[in-house]
XYZ file of C-alpha atoms in Angstrom:
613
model
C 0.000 0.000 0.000
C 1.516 3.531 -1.023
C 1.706 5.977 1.195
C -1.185 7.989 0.179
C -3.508 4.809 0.158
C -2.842 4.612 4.016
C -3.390 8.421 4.445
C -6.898 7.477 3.412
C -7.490 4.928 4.758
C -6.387 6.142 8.198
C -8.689 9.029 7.391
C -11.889 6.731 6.930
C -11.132 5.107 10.082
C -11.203 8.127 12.219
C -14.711 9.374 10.221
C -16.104 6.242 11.202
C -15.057 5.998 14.715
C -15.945 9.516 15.611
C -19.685 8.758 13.916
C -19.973 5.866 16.402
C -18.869 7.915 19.268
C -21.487 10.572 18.089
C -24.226 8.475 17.870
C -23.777 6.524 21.250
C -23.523 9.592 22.786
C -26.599 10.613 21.174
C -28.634 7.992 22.307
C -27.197 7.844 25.590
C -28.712 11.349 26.191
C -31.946 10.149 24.611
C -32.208 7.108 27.535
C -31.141 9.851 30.181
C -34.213 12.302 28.924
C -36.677 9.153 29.152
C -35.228 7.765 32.171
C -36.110 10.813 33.548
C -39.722 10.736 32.272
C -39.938 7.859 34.958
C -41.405 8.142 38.083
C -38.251 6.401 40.167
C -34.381 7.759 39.248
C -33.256 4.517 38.634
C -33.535 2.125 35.947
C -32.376 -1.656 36.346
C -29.298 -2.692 34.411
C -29.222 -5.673 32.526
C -27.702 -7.833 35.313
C -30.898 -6.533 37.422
C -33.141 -7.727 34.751
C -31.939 -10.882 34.559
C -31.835 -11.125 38.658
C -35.854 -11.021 38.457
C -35.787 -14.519 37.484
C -34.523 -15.643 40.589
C -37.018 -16.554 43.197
C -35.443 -15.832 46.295
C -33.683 -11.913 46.716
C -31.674 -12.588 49.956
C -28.347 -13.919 50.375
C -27.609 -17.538 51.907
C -24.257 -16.163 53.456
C -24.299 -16.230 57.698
C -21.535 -14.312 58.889
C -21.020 -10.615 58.722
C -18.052 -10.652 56.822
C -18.958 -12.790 53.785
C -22.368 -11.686 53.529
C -23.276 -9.796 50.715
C -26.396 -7.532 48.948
C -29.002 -9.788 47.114
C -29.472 -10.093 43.728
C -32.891 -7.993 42.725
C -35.929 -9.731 42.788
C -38.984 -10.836 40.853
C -40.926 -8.161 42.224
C -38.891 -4.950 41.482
C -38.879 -1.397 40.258
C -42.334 -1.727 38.942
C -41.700 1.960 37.268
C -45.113 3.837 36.385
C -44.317 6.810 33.190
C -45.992 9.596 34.589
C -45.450 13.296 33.530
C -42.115 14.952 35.143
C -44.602 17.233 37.714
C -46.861 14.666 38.439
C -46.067 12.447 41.637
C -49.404 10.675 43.062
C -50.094 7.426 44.512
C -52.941 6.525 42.418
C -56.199 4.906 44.227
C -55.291 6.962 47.724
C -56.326 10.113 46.914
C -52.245 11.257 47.563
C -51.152 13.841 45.236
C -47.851 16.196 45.099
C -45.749 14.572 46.434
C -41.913 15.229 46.296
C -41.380 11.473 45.178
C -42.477 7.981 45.150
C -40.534 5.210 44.932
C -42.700 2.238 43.580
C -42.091 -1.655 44.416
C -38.146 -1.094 45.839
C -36.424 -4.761 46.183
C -35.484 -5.332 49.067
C -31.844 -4.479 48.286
C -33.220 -1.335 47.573
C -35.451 -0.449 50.760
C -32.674 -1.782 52.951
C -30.155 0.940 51.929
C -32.352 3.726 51.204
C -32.902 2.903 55.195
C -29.544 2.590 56.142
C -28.448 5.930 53.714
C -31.433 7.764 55.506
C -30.087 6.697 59.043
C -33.542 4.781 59.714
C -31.746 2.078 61.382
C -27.972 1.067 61.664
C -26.863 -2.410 59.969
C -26.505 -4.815 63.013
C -23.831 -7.839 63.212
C -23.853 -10.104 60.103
C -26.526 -7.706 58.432
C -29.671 -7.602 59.870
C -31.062 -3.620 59.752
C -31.425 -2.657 63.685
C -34.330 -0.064 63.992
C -36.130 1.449 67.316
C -39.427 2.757 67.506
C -39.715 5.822 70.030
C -42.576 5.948 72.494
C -44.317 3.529 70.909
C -42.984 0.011 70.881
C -46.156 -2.212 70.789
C -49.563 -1.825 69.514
C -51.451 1.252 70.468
C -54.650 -0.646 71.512
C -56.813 2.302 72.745
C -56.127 4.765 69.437
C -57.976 2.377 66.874
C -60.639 3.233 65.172
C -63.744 1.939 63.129
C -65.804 4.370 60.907
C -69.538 3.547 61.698
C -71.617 3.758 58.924
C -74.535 1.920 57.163
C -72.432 -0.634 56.148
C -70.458 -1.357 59.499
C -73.668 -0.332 61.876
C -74.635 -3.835 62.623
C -71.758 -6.030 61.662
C -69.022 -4.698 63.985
C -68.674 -5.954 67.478
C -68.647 -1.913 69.104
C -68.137 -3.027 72.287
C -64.653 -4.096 71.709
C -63.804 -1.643 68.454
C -63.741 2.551 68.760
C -65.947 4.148 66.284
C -65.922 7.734 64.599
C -67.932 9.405 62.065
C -67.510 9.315 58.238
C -67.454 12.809 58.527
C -64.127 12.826 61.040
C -62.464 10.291 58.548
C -63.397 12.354 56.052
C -61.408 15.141 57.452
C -58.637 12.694 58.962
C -58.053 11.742 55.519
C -57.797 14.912 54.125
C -55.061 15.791 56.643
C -53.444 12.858 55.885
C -53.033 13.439 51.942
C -51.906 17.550 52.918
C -49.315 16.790 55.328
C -47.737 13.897 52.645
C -47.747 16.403 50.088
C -43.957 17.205 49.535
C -42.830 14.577 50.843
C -41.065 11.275 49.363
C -43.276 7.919 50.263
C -42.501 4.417 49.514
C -45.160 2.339 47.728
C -45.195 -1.615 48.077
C -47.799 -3.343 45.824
C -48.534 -6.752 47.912
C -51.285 -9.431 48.519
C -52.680 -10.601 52.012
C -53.355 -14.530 51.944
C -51.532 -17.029 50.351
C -54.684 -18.585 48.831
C -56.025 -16.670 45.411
C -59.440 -17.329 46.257
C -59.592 -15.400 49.308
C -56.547 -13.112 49.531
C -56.751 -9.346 48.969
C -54.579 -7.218 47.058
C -53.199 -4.029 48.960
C -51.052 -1.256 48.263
C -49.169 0.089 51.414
C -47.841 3.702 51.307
C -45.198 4.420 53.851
C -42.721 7.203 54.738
C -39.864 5.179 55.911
C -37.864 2.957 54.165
C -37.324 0.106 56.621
C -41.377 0.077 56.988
C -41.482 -1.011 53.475
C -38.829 -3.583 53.901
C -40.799 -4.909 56.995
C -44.119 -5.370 55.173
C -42.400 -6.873 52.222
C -40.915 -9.512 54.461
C -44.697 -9.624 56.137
C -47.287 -9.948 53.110
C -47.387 -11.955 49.870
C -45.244 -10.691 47.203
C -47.005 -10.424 43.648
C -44.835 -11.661 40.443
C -44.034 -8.940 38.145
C -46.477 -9.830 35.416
C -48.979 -9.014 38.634
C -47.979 -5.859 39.082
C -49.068 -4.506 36.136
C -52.456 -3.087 36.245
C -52.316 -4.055 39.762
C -55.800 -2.779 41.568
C -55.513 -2.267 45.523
C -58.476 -3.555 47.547
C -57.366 -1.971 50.461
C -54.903 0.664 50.987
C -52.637 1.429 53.503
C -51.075 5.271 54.477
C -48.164 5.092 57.423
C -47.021 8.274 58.290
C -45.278 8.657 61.641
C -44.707 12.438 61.277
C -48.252 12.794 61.400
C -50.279 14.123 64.670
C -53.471 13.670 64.422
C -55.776 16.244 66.416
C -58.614 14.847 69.109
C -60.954 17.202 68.514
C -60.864 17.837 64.873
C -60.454 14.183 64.155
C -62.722 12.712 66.993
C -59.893 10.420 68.230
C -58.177 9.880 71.774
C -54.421 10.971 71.109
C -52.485 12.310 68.460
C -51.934 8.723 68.038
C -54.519 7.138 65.396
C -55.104 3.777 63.500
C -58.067 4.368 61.461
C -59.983 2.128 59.145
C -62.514 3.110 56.438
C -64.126 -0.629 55.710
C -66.295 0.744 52.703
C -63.360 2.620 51.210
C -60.828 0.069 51.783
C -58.402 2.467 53.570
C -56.403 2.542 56.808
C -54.591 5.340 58.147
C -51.457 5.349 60.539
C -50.288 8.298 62.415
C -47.821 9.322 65.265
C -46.006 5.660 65.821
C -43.822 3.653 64.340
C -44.093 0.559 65.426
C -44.411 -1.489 61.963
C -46.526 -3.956 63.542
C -49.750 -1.710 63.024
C -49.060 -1.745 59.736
C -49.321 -5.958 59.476
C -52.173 -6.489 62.033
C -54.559 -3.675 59.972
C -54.401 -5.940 57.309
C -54.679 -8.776 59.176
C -57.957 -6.781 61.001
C -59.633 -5.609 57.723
C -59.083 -9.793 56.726
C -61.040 -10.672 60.033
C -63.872 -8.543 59.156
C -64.042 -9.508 54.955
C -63.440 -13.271 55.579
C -66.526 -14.651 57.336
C -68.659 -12.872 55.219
C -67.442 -15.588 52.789
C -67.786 -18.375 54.950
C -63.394 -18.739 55.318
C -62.110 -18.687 59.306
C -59.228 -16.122 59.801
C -57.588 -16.865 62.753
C -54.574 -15.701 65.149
C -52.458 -18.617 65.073
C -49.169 -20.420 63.844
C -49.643 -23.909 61.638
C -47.754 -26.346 60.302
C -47.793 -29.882 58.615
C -46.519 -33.416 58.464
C -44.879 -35.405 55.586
C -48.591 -36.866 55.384
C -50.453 -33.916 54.889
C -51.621 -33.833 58.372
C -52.129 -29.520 58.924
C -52.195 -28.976 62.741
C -53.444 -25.368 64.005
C -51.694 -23.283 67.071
C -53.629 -20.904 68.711
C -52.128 -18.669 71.495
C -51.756 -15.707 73.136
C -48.174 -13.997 73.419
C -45.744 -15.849 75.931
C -47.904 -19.751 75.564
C -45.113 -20.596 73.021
C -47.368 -20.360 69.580
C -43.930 -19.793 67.521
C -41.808 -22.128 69.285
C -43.754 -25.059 69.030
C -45.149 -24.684 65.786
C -41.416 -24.349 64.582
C -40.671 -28.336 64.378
C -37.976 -29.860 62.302
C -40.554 -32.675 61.538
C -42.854 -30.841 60.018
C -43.538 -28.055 57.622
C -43.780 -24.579 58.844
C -46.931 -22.918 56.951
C -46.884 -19.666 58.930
C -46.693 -18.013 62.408
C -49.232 -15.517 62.949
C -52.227 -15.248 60.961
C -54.605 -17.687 59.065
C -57.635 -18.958 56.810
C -59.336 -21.744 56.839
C -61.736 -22.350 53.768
C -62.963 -24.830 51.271
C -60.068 -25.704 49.993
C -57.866 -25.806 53.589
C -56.158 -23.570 55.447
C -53.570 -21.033 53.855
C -50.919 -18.085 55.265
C -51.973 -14.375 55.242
C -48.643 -13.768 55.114
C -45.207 -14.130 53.447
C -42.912 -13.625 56.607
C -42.586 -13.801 60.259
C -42.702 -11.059 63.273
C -40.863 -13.019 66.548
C -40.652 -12.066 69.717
C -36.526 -11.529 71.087
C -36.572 -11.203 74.236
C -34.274 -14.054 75.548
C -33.523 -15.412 72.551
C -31.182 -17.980 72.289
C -29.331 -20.465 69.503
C -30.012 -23.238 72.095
C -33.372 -22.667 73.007
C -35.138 -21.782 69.285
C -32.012 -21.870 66.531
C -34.267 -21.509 63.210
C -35.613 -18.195 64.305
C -32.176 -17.360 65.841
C -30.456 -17.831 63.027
C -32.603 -15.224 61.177
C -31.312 -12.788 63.288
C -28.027 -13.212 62.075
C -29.140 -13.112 58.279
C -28.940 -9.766 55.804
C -32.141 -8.482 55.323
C -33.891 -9.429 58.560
C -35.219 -6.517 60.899
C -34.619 -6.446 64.282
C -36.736 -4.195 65.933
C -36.509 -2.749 69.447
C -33.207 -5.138 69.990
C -30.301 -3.079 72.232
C -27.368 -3.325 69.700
C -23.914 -3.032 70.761
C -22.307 0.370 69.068
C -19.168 -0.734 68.807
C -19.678 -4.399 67.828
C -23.037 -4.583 65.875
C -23.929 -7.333 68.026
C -27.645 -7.718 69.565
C -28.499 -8.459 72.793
C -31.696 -10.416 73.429
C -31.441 -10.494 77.200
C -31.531 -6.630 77.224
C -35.158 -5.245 77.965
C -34.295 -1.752 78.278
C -35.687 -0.652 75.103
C -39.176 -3.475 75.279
C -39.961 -6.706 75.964
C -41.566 -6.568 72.846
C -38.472 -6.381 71.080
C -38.754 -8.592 67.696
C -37.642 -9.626 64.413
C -39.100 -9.928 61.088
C -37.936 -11.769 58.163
C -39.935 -13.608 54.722
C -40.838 -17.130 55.536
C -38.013 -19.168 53.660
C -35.387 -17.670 56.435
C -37.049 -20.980 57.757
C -35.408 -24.018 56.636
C -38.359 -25.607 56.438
C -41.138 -23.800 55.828
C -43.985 -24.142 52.596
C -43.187 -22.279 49.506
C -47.389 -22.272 49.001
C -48.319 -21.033 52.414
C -51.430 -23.270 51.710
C -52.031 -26.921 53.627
C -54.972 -29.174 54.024
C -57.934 -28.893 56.441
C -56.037 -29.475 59.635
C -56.299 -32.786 61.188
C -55.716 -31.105 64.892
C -56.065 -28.338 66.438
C -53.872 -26.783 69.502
C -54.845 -24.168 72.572
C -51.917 -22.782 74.330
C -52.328 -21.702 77.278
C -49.617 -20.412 80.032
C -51.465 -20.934 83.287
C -49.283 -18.879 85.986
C -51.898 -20.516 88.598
C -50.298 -24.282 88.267
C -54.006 -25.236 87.393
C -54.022 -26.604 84.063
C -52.803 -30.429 82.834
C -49.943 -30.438 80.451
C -52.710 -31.401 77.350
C -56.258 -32.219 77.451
C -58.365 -33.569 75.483
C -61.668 -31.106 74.155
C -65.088 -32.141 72.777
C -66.273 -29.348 69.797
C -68.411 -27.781 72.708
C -65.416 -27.346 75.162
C -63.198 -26.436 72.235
C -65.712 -23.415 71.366
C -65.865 -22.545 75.025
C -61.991 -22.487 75.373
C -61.677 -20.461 72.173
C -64.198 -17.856 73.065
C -62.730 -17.757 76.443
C -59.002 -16.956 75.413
C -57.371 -17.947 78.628
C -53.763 -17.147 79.316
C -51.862 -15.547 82.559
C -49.094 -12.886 82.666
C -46.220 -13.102 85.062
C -44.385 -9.870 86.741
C -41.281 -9.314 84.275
C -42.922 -10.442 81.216
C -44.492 -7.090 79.844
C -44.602 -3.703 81.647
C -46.823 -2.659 83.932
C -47.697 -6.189 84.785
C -47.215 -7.592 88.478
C -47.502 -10.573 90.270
C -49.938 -12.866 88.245
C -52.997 -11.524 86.321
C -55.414 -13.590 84.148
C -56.339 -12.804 80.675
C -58.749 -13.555 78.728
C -59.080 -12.369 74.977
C -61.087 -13.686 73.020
C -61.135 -16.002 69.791
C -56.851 -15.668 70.738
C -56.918 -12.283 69.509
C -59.535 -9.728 70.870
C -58.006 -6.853 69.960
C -57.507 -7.651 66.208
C -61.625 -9.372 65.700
C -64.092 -6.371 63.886
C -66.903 -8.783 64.398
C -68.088 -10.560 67.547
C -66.332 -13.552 68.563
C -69.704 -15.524 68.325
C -68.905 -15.140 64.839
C -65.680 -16.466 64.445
C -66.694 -19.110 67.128
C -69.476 -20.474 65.243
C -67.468 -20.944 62.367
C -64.773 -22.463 64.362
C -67.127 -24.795 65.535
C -68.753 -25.774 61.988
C -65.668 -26.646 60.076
C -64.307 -28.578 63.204
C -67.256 -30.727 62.725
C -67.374 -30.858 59.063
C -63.633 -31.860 58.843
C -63.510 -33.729 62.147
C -60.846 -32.136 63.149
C -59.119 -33.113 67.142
C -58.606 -30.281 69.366
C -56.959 -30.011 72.645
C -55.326 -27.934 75.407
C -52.034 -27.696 75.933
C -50.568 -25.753 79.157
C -46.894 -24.278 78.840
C -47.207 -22.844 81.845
C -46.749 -23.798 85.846
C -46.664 -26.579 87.277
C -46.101 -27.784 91.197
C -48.005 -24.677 92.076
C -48.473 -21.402 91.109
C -45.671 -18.405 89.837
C -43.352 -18.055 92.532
C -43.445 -21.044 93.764
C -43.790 -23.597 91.024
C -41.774 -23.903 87.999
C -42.203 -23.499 84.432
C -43.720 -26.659 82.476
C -40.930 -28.728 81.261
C -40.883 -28.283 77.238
C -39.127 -31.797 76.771
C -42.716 -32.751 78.316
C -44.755 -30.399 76.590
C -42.950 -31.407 73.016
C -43.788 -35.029 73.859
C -47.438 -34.861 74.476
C -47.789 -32.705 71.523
C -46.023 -34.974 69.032
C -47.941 -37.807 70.661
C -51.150 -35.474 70.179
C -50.247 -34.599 66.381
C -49.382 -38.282 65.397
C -52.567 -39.934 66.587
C -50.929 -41.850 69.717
C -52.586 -40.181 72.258
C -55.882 -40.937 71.251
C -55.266 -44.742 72.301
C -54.365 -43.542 76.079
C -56.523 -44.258 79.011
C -57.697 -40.299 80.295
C -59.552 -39.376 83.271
C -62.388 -36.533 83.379
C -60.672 -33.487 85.010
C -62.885 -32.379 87.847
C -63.024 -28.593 87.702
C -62.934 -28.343 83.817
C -64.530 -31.971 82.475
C -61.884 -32.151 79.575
C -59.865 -35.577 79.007
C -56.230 -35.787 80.612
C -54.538 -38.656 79.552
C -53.011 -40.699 82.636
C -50.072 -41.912 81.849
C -47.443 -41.398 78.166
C -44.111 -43.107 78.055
C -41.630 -40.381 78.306
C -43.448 -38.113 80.837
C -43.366 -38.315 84.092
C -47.013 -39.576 85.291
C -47.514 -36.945 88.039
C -47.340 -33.897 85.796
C -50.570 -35.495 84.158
C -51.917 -34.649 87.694
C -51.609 -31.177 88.462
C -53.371 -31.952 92.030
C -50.611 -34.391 92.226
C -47.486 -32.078 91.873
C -49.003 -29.663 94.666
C -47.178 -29.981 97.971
C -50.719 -28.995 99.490
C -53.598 -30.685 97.783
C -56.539 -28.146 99.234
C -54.344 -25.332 98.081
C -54.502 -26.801 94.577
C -58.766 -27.396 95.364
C -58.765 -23.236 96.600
C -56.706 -22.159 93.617
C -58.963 -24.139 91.253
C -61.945 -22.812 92.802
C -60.669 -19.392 92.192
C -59.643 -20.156 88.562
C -62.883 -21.491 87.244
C -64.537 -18.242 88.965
C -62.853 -16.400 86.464
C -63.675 -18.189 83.879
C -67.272 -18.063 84.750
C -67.606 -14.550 85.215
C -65.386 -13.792 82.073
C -67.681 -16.015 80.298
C -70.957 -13.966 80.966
C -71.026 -11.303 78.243
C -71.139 -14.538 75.873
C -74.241 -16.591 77.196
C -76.974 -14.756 75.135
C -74.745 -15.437 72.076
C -73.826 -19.642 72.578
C -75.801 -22.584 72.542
C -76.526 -24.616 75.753
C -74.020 -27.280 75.035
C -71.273 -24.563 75.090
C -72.672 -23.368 78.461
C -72.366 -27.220 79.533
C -69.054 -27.006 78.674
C -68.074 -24.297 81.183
C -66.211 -25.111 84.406
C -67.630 -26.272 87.906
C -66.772 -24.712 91.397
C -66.467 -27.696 93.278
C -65.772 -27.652 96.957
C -63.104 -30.606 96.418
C -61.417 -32.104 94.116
C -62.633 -35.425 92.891
């Protein structure tokens, strides 16, 4: 080639090159003007595209220093093209707002938290947050609105009403004081089953919220998320303060739900656990309307298909004991039983901390040593990271929360048969209750109406010495409807699926709180297995003279005289006078129910007897 040739040809190479640069450029700055026509600031790369395949977003690493961010999910960045001065939350009436980011992995929420200073990562990864003032429910500051529709189908003597007209201007106040602001938007269903679940669409104003009630409901696939329609929608904003008199509530503290609208409100806390149990509440009230059970309680199943229910109050060991390496965890908290079985409201798990050990419970322990969990209300070492579950000084209602296949060996579904047995915990501080008993459909509706459990000094503030407590269906403060309802129901598909129930006591035995001691749980474990496999059935029981339930009389592998609670009483007509007592309580509990139960529940009920037989 002459030397002018390659001149040329040189020549033509640069033209060419600098066209290519030109025109990548070009379109580069085309993409940046329509990126920016989106409603979120980021768009996925390819490797985040091909991530939402995967089926699981969380990392299988355990220790702190090899753990690393998840890939993003099938759920993800669900980005809605709306016009650059346009930022609304369609469906909640929530308009001008500074920004929304819509459907966040994960990934995403958990370091929008920790670049916002929500929380501080914790030892091996979990996000550590804390609460404020309020670090449990606030009971007393939720609300119903009363109207036509809710007039004669809520239970008002157990729920708070206020007028249309005061959620009308709650509401209001709600969507002013969001205005400006940035919110996080999580498109998610509650109930595992499609028949029955509901789709919801929960607004919130910190990050780590919508990280917790990712890891709490149902996630949608992506394909669902398109034209997704919310049934019920949820608005958390802690900065809120909501005012008593304009808003005809108690505090500046409110949890207020709209039924006919489909929309809850959340002000002044931040406490994440409102946000789950609203859902779960507005469930309780549109399931048996349908003829489906929801119900407070944990459930798992065997390698045979054989569901077993746990109902139980905090403290009676619903979590623990449903968590069994045997069987298949189907959730912790909250349930339906329909047609077609029983099936998970939710996608994840809320545990209590407090005195958590590897030893004691090491599936949920090891969650709180996995990236992405929450730990909330846990005292975290500064310097180390590391959590300390014996530490109270923040709650005792310190927890964590993390999506259900943290669990080795929990369902994928969240949906099991119609449940072959079904469990009542109960932690009797009085040393009055057998280990297990047996329960007739009559007793078992009395029981469950009832709601027995007893708190123990130390346990939960405020509480001293030993106080019985009794809420209903397992869950008072979370039933719209009255628990005749739900019991009824309970009491129908027991019957229709022949389903076994009994009563198990975690609590004292050998006398009462302070001088007994706690139920063994090698014991308790034993008698439930036995209970769950069918074994127990074949026992010889005896008819328990204060309550008339079966008590089996002797099980290889537990010591006879725990059967006996008389028998483990140093002083038998202490036992007879603490019974006595007991059975009073249940009686006059039992009262505001007797207009609303057949007679064979009333002949279920306890005696007062003046000894024991």
């Amino acid at each position: 080639m002459t030397t002018g040739s390659l001149v040329t040809f040189l020549a033509a190479v640069v033209t060419f090159l600098l066209v290519a640069v030109i025109a990548v450029v070009m379109n580069g700055k085309m993409v940046s003007k329509a990126v920016r026509r989106l409603k979120n600031a980021e768009v996925p790369t390819e490797k985040d595209m091909e991530d939402r395949t995967l089926e699981n977003d969380l990392p299988k690493q355990e220790t702190f220093e090899t753990a690393s961010k998840p890939s993003i999910d099938i759920a993800t960045n669900h980005q809605v093209v709306l016009p650059d001065e346009s930022f609304e939350v369609p469906g909640t009436g929530l308009d001008n707002l500074a920004k929304v980011h819509w459907n966040l992995s994960n990934e995403e929420l958990y370091d929008e938290a920790v670049n916002r200073k929500e929380g501080i990562i914790a030892e091996h990864g979990p996000l550590a947050v804390t609460t404020g003032q309020h670090t449990g429910r606030s009971a007393q500051d939720k609300f119903i609105v009363r109207d036509a529709s809710t007039e004669d189908t809520i239970w008002w003597d157990n729920n708070k009403s206020i007028t249309p007209e005061q959620f009308e201007r709650l509401r209001t106040d709600f969507v002013e004081h969001a205005r400006g602001r940035e919110l996080f938007v999580s498109d998610l269903y509650g109930g595992a089953d499609p028949a029955h679940r509901i789709s919801v669409r929960v607004c919130t104003e910190f990050a780590w919220h919508g990280l917790f009630i990712r890891h709490m409901l149902r996630r949608p696939e992506l394909a669902e998320l398109e034209g997704f329609m919310p049934e019920l929608k949820i608005i958390n904003l802690p900065s809120f303060k909501a005012d008593p008199e304009r808003h005809g509530v108690r505090t500046e503290t409110v949890i207020a739900a709209d039924l006919s609208q489909g929309l809850v409100l959340i002000g002044n806390t931040e406490y994440a656990g409102e946000t789950k149990k609203s859902v779960f509440g507005v469930l309780n009230y549109l399931l048996p309307a349908k003829g489906v059970m929801p119900m407070h309680c944990s459930a798992n199943v065997g390698h045979s298909g054989d569901a077993a229910l746990f109902f139980g109050l905090s403290g009676t060991g619903k979590t623990t004991l449903s968590s069994d390496s045997t069987r298949t965890l189907v959730g912790d908290d909250e349930h339906g039983w329909s047609e077609n079985g029983i099936f998970n409201f939710e996608g994840g798990c809320y545990a209590k901390t407090i005195r958590l050990s590897a030893e004691a419970e090491p599936e949920i322990y090891a969650t709180t040593q996995r990236w992405g969990s929450v730990l909330e209300n846990v005292v975290v070492d500064p310097e180390t990271g590391r959590p300390d579950f014996d530490d109270g000084s923040l709650t005792e209602n310190g927890r964590v929360a993390y999506p259900m296949d943290f669990i080795p060996n929990a369902s994928d579904t969240g949906i099991a048969p119609h449940p072959q047995n079904i469990i009542m915990l109960t932690a009797d501080a009085f040393g009055i209750m057998p280990p297990i008993a047996k329960l007739t459909p009559s007793q078992a509706m009395y029981h469950f109406l009832s709601g027995y459990t007893a708190k123990v000094a130390g346990t939960e503030k405020g509480v001293a010495g030993t106080q019985a407590t009794f809420s209903t269906c397992f869950g008072a403060p979370f039933m719209p409807r009255h628990p005749s309802v739900y019991g009824n129901l309970l009491r129908d598909l027991i019957a229709r699926h022949g389903a076994t129930c009994w009563l198990v006591n975690t609590g004292w035995t050998g006398g009462a709180y302070g001088t007994g001691s706690r139920m063994p749980i090698k014991a308790t474990r034993a008698l439930l297995t036995a209970a769950l496999d069918g074994s127990l059935a074949n026992v010889e029981t005896r008819t328990d003279p204060f309550f008339g339930f079966q008590v089996p009389v002797s099980m290889n592998g537990v010591d006879n005289t725990l059967l006996n609670p008389r028998d483990t009483w140093a002083d038998g007509s202490a036992y007879d006078e603490q019974a006595r007592k007991l059975v009073q309580m249940f009686i006059d509990n039992f009262e505001k129910f007797e207009d609303h139960v057949g007679r064979d529940v009333m002949d279920a009920a306890p005696i007062i007897r003046t000894a024991a037989e």
